Amino acid sequence: MNFDYSPVNPWIWMTSAGAWALVIFVVNRYRRKFHLSDELHQDK
Amino acid sequence: MAISPEAHIYEVADLCSKKWTMLRERPFAFLLSAFAGGAFVSFGAMLALSVSAGVPENLAPGLANLLMGMVFAFSLVIIMFSNMTLVTADMAYGLVGVFQSRISWKQFFWGIFVGYVGNCIGSVLFLWIMSQGGGYHAMPWLLRAHEIGVAKTGETAAEIFTMGIICTWTLQSAAILFMKTRDDISKIVITAYGPLAFVAGMNEHCIANIGFLAVPLFQQDIYLAAVANMENVTPVILHWGFGQFGWAHNQLYTVMGNAIGGTLFVAVVFQLVVDPAKLMALYRKQKKQYTYKEKA
């Protein structure tokens, strides 16, 4: 089946989901490790 | 003079805090700023259409793209200097804010959604008003607007998606570097580079494309009447839906591409390049109080 003009192109949806999963994983790992805003609150 | 990388990324997070505080405390003002941001992008789309009509391709195939990019460049400059909202810029700023725990994921996605809605309304309204003006009903501009519309909506999903990623990679690099310098001239030059790169580079930007595609759709009846008696022209009918030559087809994959370019390749990279120990030290040193408090 040709998905070139379909709104449900599986390759693009999977690529997009994979990219966002990577972004969310990296950001959450960074947040857990460094707690930057907690640092700000402690300094107040 | 350029500031240090940790001070730079700290200021990006500060900007994120200010924007999301505005969204929480004054949501209508935020929506209005997104409305203005969408209209500002459409100013660029109008100028790009104006200067690129009638440019012969045999003169230089990229000349029309260069002209479009040069006049489009100042759209982002006026957005940044007026503190208005552009959804794709907020994707990068917001993600830096999430990195530094200034906002939550839920707040990030809500801000992106409201920004997109405001940008859409501003862009479509401006271009609807513009399309009612007689100047763009003349043949060179009718043909050029339709040509741009057919080119953008005729691309496959993969073509649009990849050009969407590249677009925000270039554009958000410029938007995030806006805060790297203190003087206005440097800010203008850096910021203008983003739209110049993505328009001249034939990329796909969701808000700019609303403009580029809405004009030929609003003017389609006039275009069809104008070319009805031309034997060498077989008009392509554009439409608002999904499928080839559809506005929604282009918009869907442009949004998906834009959402990756400005986050994965700009915000993540800029944040991770900064030494976290130095950034943490800056947090301790600044003792800066930001007003935003996350809702539980």
PDB file of N, CA and C in Angstrom, chain B residues 28-124:
ATOM      1  N   PHE B  28      -5.178  34.751  28.119  1.00  0.00           N
ATOM      2  CA  PHE B  28      -5.652  35.479  26.936  1.00  0.00           C
ATOM      3  C   PHE B  28      -4.519  36.310  26.331  1.00  0.00           C
ATOM      4  N   ALA B  29      -3.684  36.884  27.208  1.00  0.00           N
ATOM      5  CA  ALA B  29      -2.536  37.653  26.709  1.00  0.00           C
ATOM      6  C   ALA B  29      -1.579  36.740  25.947  1.00  0.00           C
ATOM      7  N   PHE B  30      -1.402  35.517  26.455  1.00  0.00           N
ATOM      8  CA  PHE B  30      -0.525  34.557  25.763  1.00  0.00           C
ATOM      9  C   PHE B  30      -1.104  34.213  24.389  1.00  0.00           C
ATOM     10  N   LEU B  31      -2.416  33.966  24.361  1.00  0.00           N
ATOM     11  CA  LEU B  31      -3.069  33.639  23.091  1.00  0.00           C
ATOM     12  C   LEU B  31      -2.931  34.801  22.104  1.00  0.00           C
ATOM     13  N   LEU B  32      -3.070  36.018  22.638  1.00  0.00           N
ATOM     14  CA  LEU B  32      -2.941  37.213  21.802  1.00  0.00           C
ATOM     15  C   LEU B  32      -1.510  37.350  21.263  1.00  0.00           C
ATOM     16  N   SER B  33      -0.535  37.019  22.102  1.00  0.00           N
ATOM     17  CA  SER B  33       0.864  37.095  21.639  1.00  0.00           C
ATOM     18  C   SER B  33       1.118  36.049  20.551  1.00  0.00           C
ATOM     19  N   ALA B  34       0.466  34.893  20.666  1.00  0.00           N
ATOM     20  CA  ALA B  34       0.594  33.873  19.620  1.00  0.00           C
ATOM     21  C   ALA B  34      -0.123  34.325  18.345  1.00  0.00           C
ATOM     22  N   PHE B  35      -1.256  34.980  18.516  1.00  0.00           N
ATOM     23  CA  PHE B  35      -1.991  35.536  17.369  1.00  0.00           C
ATOM     24  C   PHE B  35      -1.088  36.515  16.606  1.00  0.00           C
ATOM     25  N   ALA B  36      -0.437  37.408  17.352  1.00  0.00           N
ATOM     26  CA  ALA B  36       0.461  38.390  16.715  1.00  0.00           C
ATOM     27  C   ALA B  36       1.647  37.685  16.066  1.00  0.00           C
ATOM     28  N   GLY B  37       2.187  36.671  16.748  1.00  0.00           N
ATOM     29  CA  GLY B  37       3.323  35.928  16.175  1.00  0.00           C
ATOM     30  C   GLY B  37       2.954  35.270  14.854  1.00  0.00           C
ATOM     31  N   GLY B  38       1.760  34.689  14.788  1.00  0.00           N
ATOM     32  CA  GLY B  38       1.285  34.073  13.548  1.00  0.00           C
ATOM     33  C   GLY B  38       1.140  35.096  12.435  1.00  0.00           C
ATOM     34  N   ALA B  39       0.610  36.272  12.809  1.00  0.00           N
ATOM     35  CA  ALA B  39       0.458  37.334  11.799  1.00  0.00           C
ATOM     36  C   ALA B  39       1.820  37.817  11.319  1.00  0.00           C
ATOM     37  N   PHE B  40       2.788  37.925  12.240  1.00  0.00           N
ATOM     38  CA  PHE B  40       4.138  38.381  11.858  1.00  0.00           C
ATOM     39  C   PHE B  40       4.776  37.416  10.850  1.00  0.00           C
ATOM     40  N   VAL B  41       4.554  36.126  11.072  1.00  0.00           N
ATOM     41  CA  VAL B  41       5.076  35.141  10.113  1.00  0.00           C
ATOM     42  C   VAL B  41       4.422  35.358   8.747  1.00  0.00           C
ATOM     43  N   SER B  42       3.140  35.663   8.769  1.00  0.00           N
ATOM     44  CA  SER B  42       2.427  35.884   7.503  1.00  0.00           C
ATOM     45  C   SER B  42       2.865  37.157   6.796  1.00  0.00           C
ATOM     46  N   PHE B  43       3.344  38.136   7.581  1.00  0.00           N
ATOM     47  CA  PHE B  43       3.930  39.321   6.914  1.00  0.00           C
ATOM     48  C   PHE B  43       5.045  38.843   5.977  1.00  0.00           C
ATOM     49  N   GLY B  44       5.864  37.932   6.510  1.00  0.00           N
ATOM     50  CA  GLY B  44       6.981  37.399   5.718  1.00  0.00           C
ATOM     51  C   GLY B  44       6.503  36.610   4.515  1.00  0.00           C
ATOM     52  N   ALA B  45       5.424  35.817   4.713  1.00  0.00           N
ATOM     53  CA  ALA B  45       4.888  35.023   3.599  1.00  0.00           C
ATOM     54  C   ALA B  45       4.384  35.945   2.485  1.00  0.00           C
ATOM     55  N   MET B  46       3.733  37.032   2.891  1.00  0.00           N
ATOM     56  CA  MET B  46       3.219  37.986   1.900  1.00  0.00           C
ATOM     57  C   MET B  46       4.379  38.611   1.109  1.00  0.00           C
ATOM     58  N   LEU B  47       5.409  39.028   1.844  1.00  0.00           N
ATOM     59  CA  LEU B  47       6.559  39.651   1.169  1.00  0.00           C
ATOM     60  C   LEU B  47       7.262  38.650   0.253  1.00  0.00           C
ATOM     61  N   ALA B  48       7.374  37.407   0.723  1.00  0.00           N
ATOM     62  CA  ALA B  48       8.038  36.373  -0.084  1.00  0.00           C
ATOM     63  C   ALA B  48       7.286  36.135  -1.384  1.00  0.00           C
ATOM     64  N   LEU B  49       5.964  36.099  -1.300  1.00  0.00           N
ATOM     65  CA  LEU B  49       5.147  35.945  -2.508  1.00  0.00           C
ATOM     66  C   LEU B  49       5.338  37.151  -3.431  1.00  0.00           C
ATOM     67  N   SER B  50       5.338  38.321  -2.817  1.00  0.00           N
ATOM     68  CA  SER B  50       5.433  39.559  -3.590  1.00  0.00           C
ATOM     69  C   SER B  50       6.720  39.618  -4.423  1.00  0.00           C
ATOM     70  N   VAL B  51       7.864  39.275  -3.807  1.00  0.00           N
ATOM     71  CA  VAL B  51       9.146  39.449  -4.516  1.00  0.00           C
ATOM     72  C   VAL B  51       9.504  38.285  -5.439  1.00  0.00           C
ATOM     73  N   SER B  52       8.863  37.134  -5.231  1.00  0.00           N
ATOM     74  CA  SER B  52       9.281  35.962  -6.025  1.00  0.00           C
ATOM     75  C   SER B  52       8.423  35.723  -7.260  1.00  0.00           C
ATOM     76  N   ALA B  53       7.337  36.477  -7.397  1.00  0.00           N
ATOM     77  CA  ALA B  53       6.475  36.289  -8.568  1.00  0.00           C
ATOM     78  C   ALA B  53       7.190  36.737  -9.839  1.00  0.00           C
ATOM     79  N   GLY B  54       7.121  35.920 -10.844  1.00  0.00           N
ATOM     80  CA  GLY B  54       7.663  36.309 -12.152  1.00  0.00           C
ATOM     81  C   GLY B  54       9.158  36.164 -12.305  1.00  0.00           C
ATOM     82  N   VAL B  55       9.851  35.667 -11.287  1.00  0.00           N
ATOM     83  CA  VAL B  55      11.301  35.478 -11.416  1.00  0.00           C
ATOM     84  C   VAL B  55      11.547  34.279 -12.329  1.00  0.00           C
ATOM     85  N   PRO B  56      12.230  34.474 -13.467  1.00  0.00           N
ATOM     86  CA  PRO B  56      12.408  33.353 -14.396  1.00  0.00           C
ATOM     87  C   PRO B  56      13.361  32.289 -13.851  1.00  0.00           C
ATOM     88  N   GLU B  57      12.972  31.035 -13.928  1.00  0.00           N
ATOM     89  CA  GLU B  57      13.797  29.946 -13.386  1.00  0.00           C
ATOM     90  C   GLU B  57      15.079  29.759 -14.179  1.00  0.00           C
ATOM     91  N   ASN B  58      15.032  30.106 -15.476  1.00  0.00           N
ATOM     92  CA  ASN B  58      16.245  29.897 -16.281  1.00  0.00           C
ATOM     93  C   ASN B  58      17.327  30.927 -15.976  1.00  0.00           C
ATOM     94  N   LEU B  59      16.971  31.982 -15.232  1.00  0.00           N
ATOM     95  CA  LEU B  59      17.961  32.981 -14.828  1.00  0.00           C
ATOM     96  C   LEU B  59      18.892  32.376 -13.773  1.00  0.00           C
ATOM     97  N   ALA B  60      18.303  31.786 -12.764  1.00  0.00           N
ATOM     98  CA  ALA B  60      19.035  31.051 -11.710  1.00  0.00           C
ATOM     99  C   ALA B  60      17.959  30.327 -10.900  1.00  0.00           C
ATOM    100  N   PRO B  61      17.999  29.004 -10.845  1.00  0.00           N
ATOM    101  CA  PRO B  61      16.917  28.244 -10.203  1.00  0.00           C
ATOM    102  C   PRO B  61      16.680  28.621  -8.743  1.00  0.00           C
ATOM    103  N   GLY B  62      17.734  29.067  -8.040  1.00  0.00           N
ATOM    104  CA  GLY B  62      17.559  29.380  -6.616  1.00  0.00           C
ATOM    105  C   GLY B  62      17.300  30.847  -6.322  1.00  0.00           C
ATOM    106  N   LEU B  63      17.215  31.676  -7.379  1.00  0.00           N
ATOM    107  CA  LEU B  63      17.107  33.123  -7.149  1.00  0.00           C
ATOM    108  C   LEU B  63      15.810  33.498  -6.431  1.00  0.00           C
ATOM    109  N   ALA B  64      14.708  32.903  -6.854  1.00  0.00           N
ATOM    110  CA  ALA B  64      13.426  33.211  -6.208  1.00  0.00           C
ATOM    111  C   ALA B  64      13.469  32.808  -4.732  1.00  0.00           C
ATOM    112  N   ASN B  65      14.097  31.663  -4.438  1.00  0.00           N
ATOM    113  CA  ASN B  65      14.224  31.217  -3.040  1.00  0.00           C
ATOM    114  C   ASN B  65      15.032  32.212  -2.217  1.00  0.00           C
ATOM    115  N   LEU B  66      16.111  32.714  -2.808  1.00  0.00           N
ATOM    116  CA  LEU B  66      16.960  33.678  -2.099  1.00  0.00           C
ATOM    117  C   LEU B  66      16.185  34.960  -1.800  1.00  0.00           C
ATOM    118  N   LEU B  67      15.458  35.455  -2.792  1.00  0.00           N
ATOM    119  CA  LEU B  67      14.667  36.669  -2.593  1.00  0.00           C
ATOM    120  C   LEU B  67      13.617  36.460  -1.506  1.00  0.00           C
ATOM    121  N   MET B  68      12.967  35.302  -1.546  1.00  0.00           N
ATOM    122  CA  MET B  68      11.953  34.989  -0.529  1.00  0.00           C
ATOM    123  C   MET B  68      12.580  34.970   0.866  1.00  0.00           C
ATOM    124  N   GLY B  69      13.743  34.314   0.979  1.00  0.00           N
ATOM    125  CA  GLY B  69      14.408  34.214   2.276  1.00  0.00           C
ATOM    126  C   GLY B  69      14.845  35.570   2.804  1.00  0.00           C
ATOM    127  N   MET B  70      15.321  36.423   1.908  1.00  0.00           N
ATOM    128  CA  MET B  70      15.818  37.729   2.347  1.00  0.00           C
ATOM    129  C   MET B  70      14.711  38.608   2.912  1.00  0.00           C
ATOM    130  N   VAL B  71      13.519  38.535   2.324  1.00  0.00           N
ATOM    131  CA  VAL B  71      12.438  39.371   2.856  1.00  0.00           C
ATOM    132  C   VAL B  71      11.717  38.688   4.023  1.00  0.00           C
ATOM    133  N   PHE B  72      11.798  37.366   4.077  1.00  0.00           N
ATOM    134  CA  PHE B  72      11.143  36.634   5.171  1.00  0.00           C
ATOM    135  C   PHE B  72      11.950  36.757   6.465  1.00  0.00           C
ATOM    136  N   ALA B  73      13.247  37.054   6.318  1.00  0.00           N
ATOM    137  CA  ALA B  73      14.166  36.966   7.456  1.00  0.00           C
ATOM    138  C   ALA B  73      13.727  37.777   8.666  1.00  0.00           C
ATOM    139  N   PHE B  74      13.084  38.922   8.408  1.00  0.00           N
ATOM    140  CA  PHE B  74      12.789  39.806   9.530  1.00  0.00           C
ATOM    141  C   PHE B  74      11.526  39.432  10.300  1.00  0.00           C
ATOM    142  N   SER B  75      10.835  38.413   9.840  1.00  0.00           N
ATOM    143  CA  SER B  75       9.653  37.965  10.592  1.00  0.00           C
ATOM    144  C   SER B  75      10.040  37.505  11.986  1.00  0.00           C
ATOM    145  N   LEU B  76      11.082  36.689  12.075  1.00  0.00           N
ATOM    146  CA  LEU B  76      11.486  36.201  13.398  1.00  0.00           C
ATOM    147  C   LEU B  76      12.082  37.333  14.229  1.00  0.00           C
ATOM    148  N   VAL B  77      12.745  38.278  13.573  1.00  0.00           N
ATOM    149  CA  VAL B  77      13.328  39.412  14.310  1.00  0.00           C
ATOM    150  C   VAL B  77      12.231  40.193  15.013  1.00  0.00           C
ATOM    151  N   ILE B  78      11.149  40.498  14.307  1.00  0.00           N
ATOM    152  CA  ILE B  78      10.091  41.304  14.941  1.00  0.00           C
ATOM    153  C   ILE B  78       9.343  40.483  15.995  1.00  0.00           C
ATOM    154  N   ILE B  79       9.262  39.183  15.808  1.00  0.00           N
ATOM    155  CA  ILE B  79       8.639  38.348  16.848  1.00  0.00           C
ATOM    156  C   ILE B  79       9.491  38.384  18.121  1.00  0.00           C
ATOM    157  N   MET B  80      10.797  38.211  17.967  1.00  0.00           N
ATOM    158  CA  MET B  80      11.679  38.142  19.136  1.00  0.00           C
ATOM    159  C   MET B  80      11.769  39.489  19.848  1.00  0.00           C
ATOM    160  N   PHE B  81      11.877  40.567  19.075  1.00  0.00           N
ATOM    161  CA  PHE B  81      12.026  41.876  19.713  1.00  0.00           C
ATOM    162  C   PHE B  81      10.734  42.362  20.355  1.00  0.00           C
ATOM    163  N   SER B  82       9.604  41.848  19.916  1.00  0.00           N
ATOM    164  CA  SER B  82       8.335  42.271  20.518  1.00  0.00           C
ATOM    165  C   SER B  82       7.851  41.280  21.568  1.00  0.00           C
ATOM    166  N   ASN B  83       8.639  40.235  21.833  1.00  0.00           N
ATOM    167  CA  ASN B  83       8.268  39.208  22.834  1.00  0.00           C
ATOM    168  C   ASN B  83       6.960  38.502  22.487  1.00  0.00           C
ATOM    169  N   MET B  84       6.680  38.362  21.215  1.00  0.00           N
ATOM    170  CA  MET B  84       5.491  37.612  20.808  1.00  0.00           C
ATOM    171  C   MET B  84       5.821  36.122  20.778  1.00  0.00           C
ATOM    172  N   THR B  85       4.827  35.321  20.456  1.00  0.00           N
ATOM    173  CA  THR B  85       4.982  33.863  20.563  1.00  0.00           C
ATOM    174  C   THR B  85       4.987  33.205  19.192  1.00  0.00           C
ATOM    175  N   LEU B  86       5.976  32.349  18.989  1.00  0.00           N
ATOM    176  CA  LEU B  86       6.002  31.482  17.804  1.00  0.00           C
ATOM    177  C   LEU B  86       6.129  30.057  18.318  1.00  0.00           C
ATOM    178  N   VAL B  87       5.196  29.216  17.937  1.00  0.00           N
ATOM    179  CA  VAL B  87       5.107  27.881  18.546  1.00  0.00           C
ATOM    180  C   VAL B  87       6.385  27.073  18.373  1.00  0.00           C
ATOM    181  N   THR B  88       7.017  27.184  17.219  1.00  0.00           N
ATOM    182  CA  THR B  88       8.222  26.373  17.005  1.00  0.00           C
ATOM    183  C   THR B  88       9.383  26.865  17.871  1.00  0.00           C
ATOM    184  N   ALA B  89       9.461  28.172  18.106  1.00  0.00           N
ATOM    185  CA  ALA B  89      10.497  28.687  19.017  1.00  0.00           C
ATOM    186  C   ALA B  89      10.210  28.213  20.434  1.00  0.00           C
ATOM    187  N   ASP B  90       8.929  28.201  20.810  1.00  0.00           N
ATOM    188  CA  ASP B  90       8.555  27.753  22.153  1.00  0.00           C
ATOM    189  C   ASP B  90       8.848  26.277  22.379  1.00  0.00           C
ATOM    190  N   MET B  91       8.850  25.493  21.297  1.00  0.00           N
ATOM    191  CA  MET B  91       9.220  24.080  21.459  1.00  0.00           C
ATOM    192  C   MET B  91      10.641  23.972  22.016  1.00  0.00           C
ATOM    193  N   ALA B  92      11.549  24.790  21.493  1.00  0.00           N
ATOM    194  CA  ALA B  92      12.944  24.749  21.951  1.00  0.00           C
ATOM    195  C   ALA B  92      13.078  25.372  23.336  1.00  0.00           C
ATOM    196  N   TYR B  93      12.496  26.566  23.527  1.00  0.00           N
ATOM    197  CA  TYR B  93      12.598  27.228  24.837  1.00  0.00           C
ATOM    198  C   TYR B  93      11.941  26.369  25.925  1.00  0.00           C
ATOM    199  N   GLY B  94      10.766  25.837  25.578  1.00  0.00           N
ATOM    200  CA  GLY B  94      10.005  25.049  26.558  1.00  0.00           C
ATOM    201  C   GLY B  94      10.758  23.797  26.974  1.00  0.00           C
ATOM    202  N   LEU B  95      11.403  23.149  26.014  1.00  0.00           N
ATOM    203  CA  LEU B  95      12.109  21.908  26.359  1.00  0.00           C
ATOM    204  C   LEU B  95      13.324  22.202  27.255  1.00  0.00           C
ATOM    205  N   VAL B  96      13.989  23.334  27.014  1.00  0.00           N
ATOM    206  CA  VAL B  96      15.079  23.732  27.917  1.00  0.00           C
ATOM    207  C   VAL B  96      14.505  23.972  29.322  1.00  0.00           C
ATOM    208  N   GLY B  97      13.316  24.571  29.374  1.00  0.00           N
ATOM    209  CA  GLY B  97      12.646  24.771  30.658  1.00  0.00           C
ATOM    210  C   GLY B  97      12.306  23.460  31.344  1.00  0.00           C
ATOM    211  N   VAL B  98      11.893  22.461  30.578  1.00  0.00           N
ATOM    212  CA  VAL B  98      11.596  21.142  31.153  1.00  0.00           C
ATOM    213  C   VAL B  98      12.887  20.502  31.670  1.00  0.00           C
ATOM    214  N   PHE B  99      13.950  20.622  30.895  1.00  0.00           N
ATOM    215  CA  PHE B  99      15.265  20.110  31.325  1.00  0.00           C
ATOM    216  C   PHE B  99      15.617  20.652  32.711  1.00  0.00           C
ATOM    217  N   GLN B 100      15.395  21.947  32.906  1.00  0.00           N
ATOM    218  CA  GLN B 100      15.824  22.603  34.140  1.00  0.00           C
ATOM    219  C   GLN B 100      14.700  22.663  35.175  1.00  0.00           C
ATOM    220  N   SER B 101      13.668  21.841  34.966  1.00  0.00           N
ATOM    221  CA  SER B 101      12.541  21.711  35.904  1.00  0.00           C
ATOM    222  C   SER B 101      11.809  23.027  36.162  1.00  0.00           C
ATOM    223  N   ARG B 102      11.827  23.926  35.185  1.00  0.00           N
ATOM    224  CA  ARG B 102      11.057  25.168  35.336  1.00  0.00           C
ATOM    225  C   ARG B 102       9.565  24.903  35.086  1.00  0.00           C
ATOM    226  N   ILE B 103       9.284  23.989  34.161  1.00  0.00           N
ATOM    227  CA  ILE B 103       7.902  23.607  33.861  1.00  0.00           C
ATOM    228  C   ILE B 103       7.828  22.084  33.758  1.00  0.00           C
ATOM    229  N   SER B 104       6.592  21.583  33.856  1.00  0.00           N
ATOM    230  CA  SER B 104       6.400  20.130  33.742  1.00  0.00           C
ATOM    231  C   SER B 104       6.116  19.763  32.280  1.00  0.00           C
ATOM    232  N   TRP B 105       6.092  18.482  31.993  1.00  0.00           N
ATOM    233  CA  TRP B 105       5.758  18.022  30.634  1.00  0.00           C
ATOM    234  C   TRP B 105       4.345  18.457  30.255  1.00  0.00           C
ATOM    235  N   LYS B 106       3.428  18.342  31.203  1.00  0.00           N
ATOM    236  CA  LYS B 106       2.029  18.700  30.921  1.00  0.00           C
ATOM    237  C   LYS B 106       1.922  20.180  30.534  1.00  0.00           C
ATOM    238  N   GLN B 107       2.622  21.011  31.285  1.00  0.00           N
ATOM    239  CA  GLN B 107       2.607  22.448  30.977  1.00  0.00           C
ATOM    240  C   GLN B 107       3.277  22.722  29.638  1.00  0.00           C
ATOM    241  N   PHE B 108       4.336  21.993  29.345  1.00  0.00           N
ATOM    242  CA  PHE B 108       5.031  22.154  28.061  1.00  0.00           C
ATOM    243  C   PHE B 108       4.065  21.895  26.899  1.00  0.00           C
ATOM    244  N   PHE B 109       3.383  20.758  26.942  1.00  0.00           N
ATOM    245  CA  PHE B 109       2.501  20.403  25.815  1.00  0.00           C
ATOM    246  C   PHE B 109       1.297  21.342  25.723  1.00  0.00           C
ATOM    247  N   TRP B 110       0.802  21.802  26.871  1.00  0.00           N
ATOM    248  CA  TRP B 110      -0.324  22.751  26.859  1.00  0.00           C
ATOM    249  C   TRP B 110       0.106  24.082  26.217  1.00  0.00           C
ATOM    250  N   GLY B 111       1.294  24.535  26.569  1.00  0.00           N
ATOM    251  CA  GLY B 111       1.811  25.780  25.989  1.00  0.00           C
ATOM    252  C   GLY B 111       1.995  25.674  24.488  1.00  0.00           C
ATOM    253  N   ILE B 112       2.476  24.523  24.039  1.00  0.00           N
ATOM    254  CA  ILE B 112       2.672  24.320  22.601  1.00  0.00           C
ATOM    255  C   ILE B 112       1.322  24.322  21.884  1.00  0.00           C
ATOM    256  N   PHE B 113       0.343  23.683  22.492  1.00  0.00           N
ATOM    257  CA  PHE B 113      -0.985  23.626  21.870  1.00  0.00           C
ATOM    258  C   PHE B 113      -1.606  25.028  21.752  1.00  0.00           C
ATOM    259  N   VAL B 114      -1.568  25.780  22.845  1.00  0.00           N
ATOM    260  CA  VAL B 114      -2.160  27.134  22.818  1.00  0.00           C
ATOM    261  C   VAL B 114      -1.393  28.022  21.834  1.00  0.00           C
ATOM    262  N   GLY B 115      -0.077  27.901  21.825  1.00  0.00           N
ATOM    263  CA  GLY B 115       0.731  28.683  20.892  1.00  0.00           C
ATOM    264  C   GLY B 115       0.386  28.367  19.446  1.00  0.00           C
ATOM    265  N   TYR B 116       0.183  27.088  19.164  1.00  0.00           N
ATOM    266  CA  TYR B 116      -0.149  26.681  17.789  1.00  0.00           C
ATOM    267  C   TYR B 116      -1.514  27.240  17.366  1.00  0.00           C
ATOM    268  N   VAL B 117      -2.477  27.144  18.269  1.00  0.00           N
ATOM    269  CA  VAL B 117      -3.822  27.658  17.950  1.00  0.00           C
ATOM    270  C   VAL B 117      -3.764  29.164  17.682  1.00  0.00           C
ATOM    271  N   GLY B 118      -3.070  29.900  18.546  1.00  0.00           N
ATOM    272  CA  GLY B 118      -2.955  31.354  18.368  1.00  0.00           C
ATOM    273  C   GLY B 118      -2.238  31.707  17.081  1.00  0.00           C
ATOM    274  N   ASN B 119      -1.157  31.021  16.796  1.00  0.00           N
ATOM    275  CA  ASN B 119      -0.402  31.257  15.553  1.00  0.00           C
ATOM    276  C   ASN B 119      -1.277  30.998  14.324  1.00  0.00           C
ATOM    277  N   CYS B 120      -2.042  29.909  14.367  1.00  0.00           N
ATOM    278  CA  CYS B 120      -2.926  29.566  13.238  1.00  0.00           C
ATOM    279  C   CYS B 120      -3.948  30.667  12.986  1.00  0.00           C
ATOM    280  N   ILE B 121      -4.579  31.112  14.069  1.00  0.00           N
ATOM    281  CA  ILE B 121      -5.628  32.138  13.921  1.00  0.00           C
ATOM    282  C   ILE B 121      -5.022  33.414  13.330  1.00  0.00           C
ATOM    283  N   GLY B 122      -3.886  33.843  13.878  1.00  0.00           N
ATOM    284  CA  GLY B 122      -3.244  35.075  13.400  1.00  0.00           C
ATOM    285  C   GLY B 122      -2.822  34.969  11.949  1.00  0.00           C
ATOM    286  N   SER B 123      -2.249  33.831  11.598  1.00  0.00           N
ATOM    287  CA  SER B 123      -1.752  33.636  10.238  1.00  0.00           C
ATOM    288  C   SER B 123      -2.895  33.594   9.222  1.00  0.00           C
ATOM    289  N   VAL B 124      -3.916  32.796   9.533  1.00  0.00           N
ATOM    290  CA  VAL B 124      -5.030  32.642   8.586  1.00  0.00           C
ATOM    291  C   VAL B 124      -5.801  33.954   8.428  1.00  0.00           C
TER     292      VAL B 124
END
